[in-house]
GROMACS .gro file of C-alpha atoms in nm:
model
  288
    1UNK     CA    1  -1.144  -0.582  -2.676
    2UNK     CA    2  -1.299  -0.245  -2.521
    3UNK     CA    3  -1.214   0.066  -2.566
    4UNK     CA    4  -1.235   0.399  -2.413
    5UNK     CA    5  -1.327   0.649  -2.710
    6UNK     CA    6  -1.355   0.943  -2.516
    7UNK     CA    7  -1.388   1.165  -2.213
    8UNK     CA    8  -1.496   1.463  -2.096
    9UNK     CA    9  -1.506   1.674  -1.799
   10UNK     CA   10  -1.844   1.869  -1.770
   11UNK     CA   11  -2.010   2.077  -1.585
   12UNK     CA   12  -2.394   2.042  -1.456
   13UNK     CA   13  -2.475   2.288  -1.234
   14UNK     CA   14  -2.866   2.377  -1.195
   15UNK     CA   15  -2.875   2.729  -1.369
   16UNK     CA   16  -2.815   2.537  -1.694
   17UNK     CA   17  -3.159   2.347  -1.672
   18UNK     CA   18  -3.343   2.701  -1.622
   19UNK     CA   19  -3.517   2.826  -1.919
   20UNK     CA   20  -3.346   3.089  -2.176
   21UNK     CA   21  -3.501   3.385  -2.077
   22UNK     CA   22  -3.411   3.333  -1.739
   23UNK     CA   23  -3.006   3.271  -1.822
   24UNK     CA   24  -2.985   3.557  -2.015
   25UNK     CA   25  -3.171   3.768  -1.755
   26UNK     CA   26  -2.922   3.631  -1.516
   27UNK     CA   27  -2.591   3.656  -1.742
   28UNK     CA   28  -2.666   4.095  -1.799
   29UNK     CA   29  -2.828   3.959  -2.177
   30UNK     CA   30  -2.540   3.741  -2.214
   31UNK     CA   31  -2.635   3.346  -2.215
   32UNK     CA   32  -2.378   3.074  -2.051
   33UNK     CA   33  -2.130   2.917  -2.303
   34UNK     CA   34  -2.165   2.645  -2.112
   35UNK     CA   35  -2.526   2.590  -2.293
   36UNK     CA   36  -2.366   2.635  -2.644
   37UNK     CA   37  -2.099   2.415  -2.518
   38UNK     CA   38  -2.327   2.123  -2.482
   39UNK     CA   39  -2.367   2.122  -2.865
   40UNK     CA   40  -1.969   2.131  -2.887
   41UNK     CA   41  -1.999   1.817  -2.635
   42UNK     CA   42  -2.286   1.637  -2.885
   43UNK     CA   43  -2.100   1.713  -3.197
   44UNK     CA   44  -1.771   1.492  -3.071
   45UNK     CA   45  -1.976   1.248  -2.876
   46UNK     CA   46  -2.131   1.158  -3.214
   47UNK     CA   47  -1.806   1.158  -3.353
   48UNK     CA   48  -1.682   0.918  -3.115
   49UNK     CA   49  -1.973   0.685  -3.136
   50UNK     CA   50  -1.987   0.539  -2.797
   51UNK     CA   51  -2.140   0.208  -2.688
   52UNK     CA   52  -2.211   0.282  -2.349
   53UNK     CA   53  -2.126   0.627  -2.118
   54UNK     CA   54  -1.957   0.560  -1.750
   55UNK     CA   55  -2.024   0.872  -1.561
   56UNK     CA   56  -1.892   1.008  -1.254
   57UNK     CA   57  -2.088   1.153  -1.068
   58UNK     CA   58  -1.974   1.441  -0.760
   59UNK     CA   59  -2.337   1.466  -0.581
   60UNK     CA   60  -2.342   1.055  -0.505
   61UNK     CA   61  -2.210   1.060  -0.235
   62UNK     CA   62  -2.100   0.686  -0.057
   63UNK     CA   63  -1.933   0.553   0.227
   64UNK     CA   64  -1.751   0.284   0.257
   65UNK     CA   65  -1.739   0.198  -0.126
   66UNK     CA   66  -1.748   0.323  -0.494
   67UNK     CA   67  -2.071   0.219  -0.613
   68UNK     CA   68  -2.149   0.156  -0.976
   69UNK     CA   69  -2.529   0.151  -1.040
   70UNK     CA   70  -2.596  -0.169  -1.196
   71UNK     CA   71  -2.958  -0.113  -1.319
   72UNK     CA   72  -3.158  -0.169  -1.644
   73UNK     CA   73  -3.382   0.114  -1.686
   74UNK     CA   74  -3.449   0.464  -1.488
   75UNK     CA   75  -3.736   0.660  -1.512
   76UNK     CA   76  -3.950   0.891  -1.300
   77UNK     CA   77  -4.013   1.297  -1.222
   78UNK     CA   78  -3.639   1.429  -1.057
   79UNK     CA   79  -3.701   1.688  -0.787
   80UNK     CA   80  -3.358   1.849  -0.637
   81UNK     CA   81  -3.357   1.869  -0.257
   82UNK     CA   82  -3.120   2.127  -0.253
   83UNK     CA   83  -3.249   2.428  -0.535
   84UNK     CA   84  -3.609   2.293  -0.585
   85UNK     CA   85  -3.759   2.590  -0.628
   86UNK     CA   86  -3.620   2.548  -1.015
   87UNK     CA   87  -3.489   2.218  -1.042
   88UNK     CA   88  -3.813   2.024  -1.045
   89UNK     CA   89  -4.081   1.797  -1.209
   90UNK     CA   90  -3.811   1.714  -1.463
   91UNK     CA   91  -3.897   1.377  -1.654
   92UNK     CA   92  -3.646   1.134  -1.728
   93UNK     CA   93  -3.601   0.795  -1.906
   94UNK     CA   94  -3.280   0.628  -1.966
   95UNK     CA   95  -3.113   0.287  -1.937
   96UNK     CA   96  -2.824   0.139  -1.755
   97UNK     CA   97  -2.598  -0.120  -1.852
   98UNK     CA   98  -2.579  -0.396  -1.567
   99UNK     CA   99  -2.321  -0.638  -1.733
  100UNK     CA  100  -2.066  -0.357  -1.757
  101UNK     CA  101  -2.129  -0.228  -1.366
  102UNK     CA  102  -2.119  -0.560  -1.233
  103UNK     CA  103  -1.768  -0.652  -1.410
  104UNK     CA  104  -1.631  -0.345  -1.277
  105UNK     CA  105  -1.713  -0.508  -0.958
  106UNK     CA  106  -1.572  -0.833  -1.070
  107UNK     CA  107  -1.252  -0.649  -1.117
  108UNK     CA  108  -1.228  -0.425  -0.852
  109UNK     CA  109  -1.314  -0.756  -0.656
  110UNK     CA  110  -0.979  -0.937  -0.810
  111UNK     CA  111  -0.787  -0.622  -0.773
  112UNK     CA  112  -0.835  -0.537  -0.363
  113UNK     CA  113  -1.065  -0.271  -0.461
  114UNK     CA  114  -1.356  -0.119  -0.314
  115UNK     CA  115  -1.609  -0.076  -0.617
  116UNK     CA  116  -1.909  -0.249  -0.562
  117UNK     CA  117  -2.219  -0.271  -0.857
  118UNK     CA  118  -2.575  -0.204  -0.673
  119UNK     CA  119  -2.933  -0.236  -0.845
  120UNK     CA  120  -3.242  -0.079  -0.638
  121UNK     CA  121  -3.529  -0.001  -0.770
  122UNK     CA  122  -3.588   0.290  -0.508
  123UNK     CA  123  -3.201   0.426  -0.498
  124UNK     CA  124  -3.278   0.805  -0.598
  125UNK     CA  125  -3.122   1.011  -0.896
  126UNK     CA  126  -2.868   1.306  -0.877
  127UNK     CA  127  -2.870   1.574  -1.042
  128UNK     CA  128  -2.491   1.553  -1.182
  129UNK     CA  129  -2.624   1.227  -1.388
  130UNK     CA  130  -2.982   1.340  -1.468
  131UNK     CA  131  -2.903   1.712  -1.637
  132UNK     CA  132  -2.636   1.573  -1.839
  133UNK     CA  133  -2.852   1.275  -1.928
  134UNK     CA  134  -3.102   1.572  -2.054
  135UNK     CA  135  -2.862   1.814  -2.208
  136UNK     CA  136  -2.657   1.542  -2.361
  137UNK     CA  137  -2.873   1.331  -2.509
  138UNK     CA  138  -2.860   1.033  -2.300
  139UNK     CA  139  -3.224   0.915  -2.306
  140UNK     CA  140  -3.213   0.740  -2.615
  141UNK     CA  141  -3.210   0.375  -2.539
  142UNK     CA  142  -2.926   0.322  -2.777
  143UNK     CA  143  -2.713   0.502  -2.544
  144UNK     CA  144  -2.705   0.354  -2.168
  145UNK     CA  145  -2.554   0.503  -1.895
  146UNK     CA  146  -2.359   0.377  -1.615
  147UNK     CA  147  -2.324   0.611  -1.268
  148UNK     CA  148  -2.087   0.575  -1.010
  149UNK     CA  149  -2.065   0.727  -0.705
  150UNK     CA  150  -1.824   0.929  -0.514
  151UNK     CA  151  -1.687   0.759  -0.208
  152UNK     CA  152  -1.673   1.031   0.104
  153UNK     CA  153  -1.425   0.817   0.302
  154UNK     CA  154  -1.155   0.851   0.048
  155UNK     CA  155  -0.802   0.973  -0.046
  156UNK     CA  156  -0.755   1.058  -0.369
  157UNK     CA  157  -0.514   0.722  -0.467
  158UNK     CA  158  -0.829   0.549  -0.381
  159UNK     CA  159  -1.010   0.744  -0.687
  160UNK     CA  160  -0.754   0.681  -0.911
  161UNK     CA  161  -0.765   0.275  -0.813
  162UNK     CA  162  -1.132   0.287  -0.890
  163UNK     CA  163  -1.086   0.431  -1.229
  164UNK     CA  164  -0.857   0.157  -1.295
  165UNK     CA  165  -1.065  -0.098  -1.223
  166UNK     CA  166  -1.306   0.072  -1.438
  167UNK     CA  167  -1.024   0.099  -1.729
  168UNK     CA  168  -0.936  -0.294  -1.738
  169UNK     CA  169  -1.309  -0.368  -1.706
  170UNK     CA  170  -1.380  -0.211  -2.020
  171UNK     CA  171  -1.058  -0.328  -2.157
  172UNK     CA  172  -1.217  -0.722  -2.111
  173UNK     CA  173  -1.551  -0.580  -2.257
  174UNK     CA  174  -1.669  -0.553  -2.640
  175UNK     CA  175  -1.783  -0.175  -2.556
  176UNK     CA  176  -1.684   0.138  -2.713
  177UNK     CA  177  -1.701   0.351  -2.383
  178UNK     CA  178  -1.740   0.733  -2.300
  179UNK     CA  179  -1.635   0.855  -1.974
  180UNK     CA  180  -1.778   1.156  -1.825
  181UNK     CA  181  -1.677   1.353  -1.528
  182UNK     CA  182  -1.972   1.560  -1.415
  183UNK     CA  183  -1.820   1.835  -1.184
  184UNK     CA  184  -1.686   2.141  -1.151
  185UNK     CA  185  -1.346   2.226  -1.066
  186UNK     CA  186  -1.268   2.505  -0.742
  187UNK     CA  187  -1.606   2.458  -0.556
  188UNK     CA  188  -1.598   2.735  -0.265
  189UNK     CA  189  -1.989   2.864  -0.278
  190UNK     CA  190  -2.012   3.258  -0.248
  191UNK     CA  191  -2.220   3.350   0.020
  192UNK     CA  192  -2.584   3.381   0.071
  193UNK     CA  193  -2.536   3.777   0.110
  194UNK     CA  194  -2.239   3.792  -0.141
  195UNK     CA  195  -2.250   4.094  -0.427
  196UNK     CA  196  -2.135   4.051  -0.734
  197UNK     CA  197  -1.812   4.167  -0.921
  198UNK     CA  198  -1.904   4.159  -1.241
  199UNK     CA  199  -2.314   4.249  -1.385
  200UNK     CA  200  -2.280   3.882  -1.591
  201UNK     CA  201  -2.356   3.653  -1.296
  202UNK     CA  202  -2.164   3.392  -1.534
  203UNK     CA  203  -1.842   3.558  -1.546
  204UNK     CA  204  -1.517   3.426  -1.395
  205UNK     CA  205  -1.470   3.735  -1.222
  206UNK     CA  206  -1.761   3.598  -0.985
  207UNK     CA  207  -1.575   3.289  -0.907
  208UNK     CA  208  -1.567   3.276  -0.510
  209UNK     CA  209  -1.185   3.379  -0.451
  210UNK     CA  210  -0.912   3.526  -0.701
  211UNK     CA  211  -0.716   3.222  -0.581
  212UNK     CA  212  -0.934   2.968  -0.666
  213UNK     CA  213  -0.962   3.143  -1.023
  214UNK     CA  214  -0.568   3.131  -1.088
  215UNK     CA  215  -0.541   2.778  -0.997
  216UNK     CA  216  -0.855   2.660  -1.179
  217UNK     CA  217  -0.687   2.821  -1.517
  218UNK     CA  218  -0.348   2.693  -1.375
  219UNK     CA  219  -0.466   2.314  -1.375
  220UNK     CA  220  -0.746   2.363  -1.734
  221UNK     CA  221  -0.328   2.492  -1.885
  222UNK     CA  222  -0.217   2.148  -1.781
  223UNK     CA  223  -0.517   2.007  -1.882
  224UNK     CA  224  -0.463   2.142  -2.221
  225UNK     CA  225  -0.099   2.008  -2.229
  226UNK     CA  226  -0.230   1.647  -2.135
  227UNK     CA  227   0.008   1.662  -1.788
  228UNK     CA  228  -0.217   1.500  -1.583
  229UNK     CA  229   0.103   1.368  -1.381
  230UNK     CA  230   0.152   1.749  -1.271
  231UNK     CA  231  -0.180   1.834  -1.169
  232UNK     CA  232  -0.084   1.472  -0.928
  233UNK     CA  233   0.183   1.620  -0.778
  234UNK     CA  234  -0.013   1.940  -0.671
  235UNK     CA  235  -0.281   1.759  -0.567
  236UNK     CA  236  -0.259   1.775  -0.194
  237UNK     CA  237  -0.097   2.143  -0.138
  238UNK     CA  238  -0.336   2.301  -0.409
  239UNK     CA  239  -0.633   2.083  -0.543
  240UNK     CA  240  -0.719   1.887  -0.234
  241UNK     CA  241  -0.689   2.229  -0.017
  242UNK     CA  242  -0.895   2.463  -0.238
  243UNK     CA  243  -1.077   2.205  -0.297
  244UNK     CA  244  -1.218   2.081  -0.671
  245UNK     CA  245  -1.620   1.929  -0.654
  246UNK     CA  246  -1.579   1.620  -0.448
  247UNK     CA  247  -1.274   1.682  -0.404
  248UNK     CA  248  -1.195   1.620  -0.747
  249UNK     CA  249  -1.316   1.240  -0.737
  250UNK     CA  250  -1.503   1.279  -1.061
  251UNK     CA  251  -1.113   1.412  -1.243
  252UNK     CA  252  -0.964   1.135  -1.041
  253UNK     CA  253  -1.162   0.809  -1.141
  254UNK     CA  254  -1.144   0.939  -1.518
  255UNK     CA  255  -0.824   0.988  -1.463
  256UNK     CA  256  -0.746   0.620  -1.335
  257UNK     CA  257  -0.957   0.463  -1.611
  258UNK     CA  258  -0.705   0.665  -1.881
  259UNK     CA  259  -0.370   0.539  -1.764
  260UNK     CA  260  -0.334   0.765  -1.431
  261UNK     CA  261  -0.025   0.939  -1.383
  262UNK     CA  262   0.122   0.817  -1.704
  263UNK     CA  263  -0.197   0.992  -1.924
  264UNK     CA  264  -0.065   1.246  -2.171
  265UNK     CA  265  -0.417   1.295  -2.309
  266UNK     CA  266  -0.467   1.659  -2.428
  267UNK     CA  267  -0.762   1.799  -2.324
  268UNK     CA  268  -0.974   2.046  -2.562
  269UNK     CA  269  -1.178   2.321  -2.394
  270UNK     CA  270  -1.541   2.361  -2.512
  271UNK     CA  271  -1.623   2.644  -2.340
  272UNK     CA  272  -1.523   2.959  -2.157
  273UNK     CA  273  -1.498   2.918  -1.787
  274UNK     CA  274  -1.726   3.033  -1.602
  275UNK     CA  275  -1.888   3.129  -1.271
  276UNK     CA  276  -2.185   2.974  -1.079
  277UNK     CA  277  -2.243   3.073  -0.707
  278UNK     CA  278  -1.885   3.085  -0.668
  279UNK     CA  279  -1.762   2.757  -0.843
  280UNK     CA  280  -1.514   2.701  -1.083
  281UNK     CA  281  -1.705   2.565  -1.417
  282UNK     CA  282  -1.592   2.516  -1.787
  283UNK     CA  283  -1.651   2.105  -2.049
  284UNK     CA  284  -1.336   1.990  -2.205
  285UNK     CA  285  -1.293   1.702  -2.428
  286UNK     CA  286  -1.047   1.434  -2.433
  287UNK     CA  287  -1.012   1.221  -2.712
  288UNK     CA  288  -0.845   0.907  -2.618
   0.00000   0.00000   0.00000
């Protein structure tokens, strides 16, 4: 029987792939702790020796279905449309894991769902999947990774449904599984003229609205205290209208896969929360 031996909610925003010098120029001298909280994020992922990783990923964005990328292999030069002036020519090698994506499917399939397993040998990357891939570790072929998408055309019981599909998939597997939410939390970009609050571009004091800053350390509280069935019942007056990345599908599908509203999973923070153009950042661990 399958397992889920961890999770983690992480961020990946583009600033993290840009060289040292360039952080720290950025940050008033003072590097991310996001960076040295990808370490923190190594260290228990080898401690949980997964199988497989099942990722979740904010910038895939679907219609009509939850798609779980059912290929063998990825490789190729990533180049982001959106910041490519410093998110570019970055190599990457990895493998998938079809069997587990296409009984997902299977499941989804028995359940009423709508996730649906997809292998194309010209469906493009996202960055969400390819800088943790890089800053995790993820490109040794012992350790495959699954992506799914985020379905635009969604309320948020339909993210929690595709988690659990996802969570009695692996349950019928022989995998020791890691899930991974790649997003951030509040995600209300500053704008293009905006001028900062604080000298360390990183700092929370940056995030895009005192608000959003409040409620993002309201919910990583609950977080901490494993009530997962509170941050639920806020969803749609506080999360939903702020909103989280994707509106929170990557917290959502996780979420689902670990039991839903009945998950009393603590979560660990492994780093300080921070700022990036406005969003809401910070990892934390679950151990399941």
């Amino acid at each position: 029987m399958g397992q889920i031996v961890g999770a983690a909610m992480v961020s990946h925003h583009p600033g993290l792939m840009q060289c040292e010098e360039f952080r720290r120029l950025q940050g008033a001298g003072e590097d991310s702790d996001l960076i040295a909280g990808y370490a923190r994020l190594r260290a228990k992922i080898a401690e949980a020796k997964p199988d497989v990783v099942v990722l979740f990923d904010t910038h895939w964005f679907t219609t009509g279905y939850h798609l779980v990328d059912a290929g063998r292999q990825y490789s190729g030069m990533y180049t982001s449309d959106e910041m490519p002036w410093y998110l570019h020519g970055v190599p990457y090698d990895y493998h998938g894991h079809p069997q587990l994506a296409r009984s997902i499917e299977a499941v989804s399939r028995e359940r009423g769902g709508y996730n649906r397993a997809i292998s194309h040998p010209d469906l493009g990357r996202q960055y969400p999947t390819i800088n943790l891939v890089k800053h995790l570790g993820f490109e040794d072929p012992a350790m495959p990774v699954v992506t799914v998408s985020s379905c635009q055309n969604c309320e948020w019981p339909h993210f929690l449904k595709s988690g659990e599909a996802i969570g009695e998939a692996i349950a019928r597997s022989d995998l020791r599984v890691l899930l991974i939410a790649s997003g951030a939390l509040s995600h209300k970009f500053n704008g293009i003229d905006w001028k900062p609050n604080h000298p360390r571009i990183f700092h929370e004091s940056n995030v895009s609205r005192p608000e959003n800053i409040a409620s993002d350390k309201g919910a990583i509280e609950l977080l901490r205290q494993g009530r997962h069935d509170q941050i639920l019942e806020r969803w749609d007056a506080e999360y939903r209208r702020l909103p989280w990345e994707a509106f929170g599908a990557h917290y959502l599908q996780m979420l689902g896969a670990m039991g839903g509203a009945a998950c009393r999973t603590k979560g660990e923070t492994l780093s300080a929360y921070e700022n990036a153009r406005g969003t809401g950042n910070i990892h934390m661990w679950f151990s399941t």
